[in-house]
Amino acid sequence: MNGRFAPGTFTPAPGAGRPVRMLFTHARTEAALTLRNGEQVLLTLLIPLALLVGLTLVHVISLPEPRVDSVTPRVFALAVMSTAFTGQAIALGFDRRYGVLKRLAATALPRWLLVAGRVLGCLAVVVLQLVVLGVAAALLGWAPTAAGLLWTVLLTVLGTLTFGALGVLLGGALKAEVVLALANVVWLVLLFAGGIVLTADTLPAGMAEVVRLLPSAALTEGLTQALVDGSAPALSTVATLAAWGAGAGLLATRTTRLS
Amino acid sequence: MSVPAVEVYDLVKSFGATTAVNGLGFRVDRGAVLALLGPNGAGKTTTVEICEGFRRPDAGKVRVLGLDPVTEGARLRPRIGVMPQGGGAYPGVKAAEMLRLVAACAANPLDPAWLLDILGLDGCARTPYKRLSGGQQQRLSLACALVGRPELVFLDEPTAGMDPQARRLVWELVAALRADGVSVLLTTHLMEEAEALADQVVIVDHGRVVAEGTPRELTAAGPDEQQLRFRAKSGLDTGLLVAALPEGCRVTEPSPGGYLVAGVVDPQVVSTVTAWCAQQGVLAEELQVGRRSLEDVFLDLTGRELRS
């Protein structure tokens, strides 16, 4: 009856794979799936690109000149939020629905790697986004300093971790449809009222103080300080981002469910 | 002597007011195939998910390869293979990509390309999961369960949604696993699957074990009562047959064309039955003595009523 399979074919030889290999394979799969998904590409790349070009060339809101220098940090912040928060939350919500998390949790993949792989996948997509957006901005006349770029890299990593933790918090706890709706609403609210398109310092005094406490405003402000002012981001922006990330991360470890 | 593959004692699990598992216990020996057989809602999947560490039992004790699946899951998971019931892949992932991801989690994986080939999935290796047929998705899920060369595999309704060829292939695979010393815990509601594959069958209903044993033990008739079954044209008049048979033999036609003679079945009875068939001008097909089918045992134990 076993003609098809030579004896010994399935002799047990169990064991966990090498963590580095697991991490990279998982991250690569996550990144490839994001880039293959049309809606995700629209959210993560096309909308930020359209805003970059639109806000630079069309004078709908008043911005300090050169306009592209003011727009680029905001679009970078938006790109990070789109991928790490909205995209991540929606993907996680549906991956839970479709049993992907359970499937992966049943392998030798340790729990920490289950999160780390997704975060690294996100980071890879964010890097790709920022390169594309950066090239487009450069074509529009953007010329950042080396120090500004270095701070941008650090802020991008911190921002991805913070928004990633928030994305996992939302996507890991609720039903997929609810996640889809909430993640998009939060994205829209933060984009227009969360200090990205309209930065906190242009808002009325009472509102500005509140908006400044949001991670979206903190990331935009930090990136603006680094890229426009050429200075180190204020400690308050870094602290705000870190606090949101740590809070969301801690909460997510309690609320995230596999299915 | 190594510990058993799976040990379950007095397992209880409730969801709200529903008791899914109610004092279940069984044991899978190393290298053996055990089938949990039961109707839908009997508690099979809940039991398997507790063994896999996905759910915590309310009461009772579970040891898988000697480990507690909840508290020692990180040590257990590299040693087991899991085929969950339905789903279990990113909708957009390509079949080969998914299998390579799961293979990357194992120290000594089987070659994913070979595994896709033997499971008849080489033609759709680059097809996104959501566009695979139900049977193809099941086969990919099986491949994911086997790719890490596990000591023990959990197969939750492995052939659900498969065509007969694919089912036959899965049966061959399970036989090959067993021959190579892999322990298997599978759930099914297909009698012939349990009968063909399992060393040990545990019939479960309402979260309890209602019978267990080898398929032969379960289907053996009582000491003084045997059965003779055969198939022939339906609606034959069995009056003459009853008259010719010894006192105490009963003749029924439980399904159209399926005849059952119950009583003390000795060589003389077999001869009487075949002589009667010759008189009727019919050929007795699939003539079988001594064993109830597993389906009879199952229906006797779990009832013949359709469940909602």
XYZ file of C-alpha atoms in Angstrom, chain A residues 1-18 21-22 25-26 28-30 32-33 36 94-95 98-111 118 258, chain B residues 49 54 77-79 82 84 87-94 97-98 100-102 104-108 110 114 118 141 144-145 148-151 169 171-173 175-177 179-182:
92
model
C 0.000 0.000 0.000
C 2.960 2.309 0.629
C 4.392 1.989 -2.842
C 4.394 5.738 -3.357
C 6.545 6.490 -0.319
C 9.894 4.841 0.352
C 10.193 3.519 3.916
C 11.834 6.106 6.137
C 10.475 9.075 4.177
C 8.612 10.396 7.207
C 10.905 9.113 9.966
C 10.616 11.809 12.637
C 13.380 14.398 12.768
C 11.636 17.233 14.582
C 13.092 20.493 15.823
C 12.781 24.256 15.514
C 14.345 26.105 12.616
C 17.045 28.733 13.142
C 15.825 32.112 9.142
C 12.318 31.951 10.646
C 11.178 34.112 5.952
C 8.210 35.349 7.978
C 9.649 38.482 3.705
C 6.296 36.719 3.326
C 4.490 39.504 5.221
C 5.481 40.407 -0.148
C 1.802 39.962 0.769
C 0.857 42.229 -3.637
C -8.233 39.130 8.642
C -5.276 36.821 9.277
C -8.604 33.050 8.279
C -6.708 31.020 10.872
C -3.262 32.205 9.753
C -2.150 33.055 13.270
C -3.274 29.707 14.581
C -1.519 27.966 11.700
C 1.754 29.781 12.444
C 1.331 29.454 16.199
C 1.141 25.677 15.711
C 4.638 25.627 14.196
C 7.915 25.981 16.049
C 7.710 29.770 15.502
C 8.068 31.259 19.006
C 5.445 33.788 20.074
C 5.282 41.164 11.205
C -5.015 34.048 17.842
C -7.277 21.926 20.114
C -4.770 26.292 21.739
C 5.323 22.680 19.140
C 8.595 21.940 17.295
C 7.822 18.230 17.730
C -0.962 20.262 13.051
C -6.435 22.435 11.658
C -8.392 27.677 6.693
C -4.962 28.357 8.031
C -3.303 30.421 5.303
C -3.106 34.040 4.160
C -5.722 34.533 1.423
C -3.132 35.995 -0.947
C -0.259 33.644 -0.217
C 0.933 31.303 -2.955
C 5.212 30.279 -0.413
C 3.046 29.159 2.509
C 8.165 27.250 2.509
C 7.262 29.555 5.410
C 6.151 26.637 7.562
C 11.491 27.449 7.521
C 10.201 26.956 11.063
C 11.577 23.392 11.193
C 15.125 22.164 11.731
C 15.057 19.317 9.180
C 11.048 17.726 4.028
C 8.654 17.276 -3.346
C 3.305 14.110 -4.140
C -2.788 22.206 5.072
C 2.122 22.105 6.333
C 1.443 19.544 9.060
C 8.620 19.552 9.728
C 9.068 15.752 10.130
C 7.055 15.690 13.359
C 6.893 12.850 15.888
C -3.787 9.529 -1.207
C -4.938 7.309 3.525
C -1.729 6.132 1.885
C 0.124 9.000 3.535
C -0.224 4.498 6.445
C 3.275 5.635 5.434
C 3.514 7.877 8.505
C 5.059 2.676 9.019
C 7.782 5.250 9.686
C 6.914 5.476 13.383
C 4.962 8.746 13.413
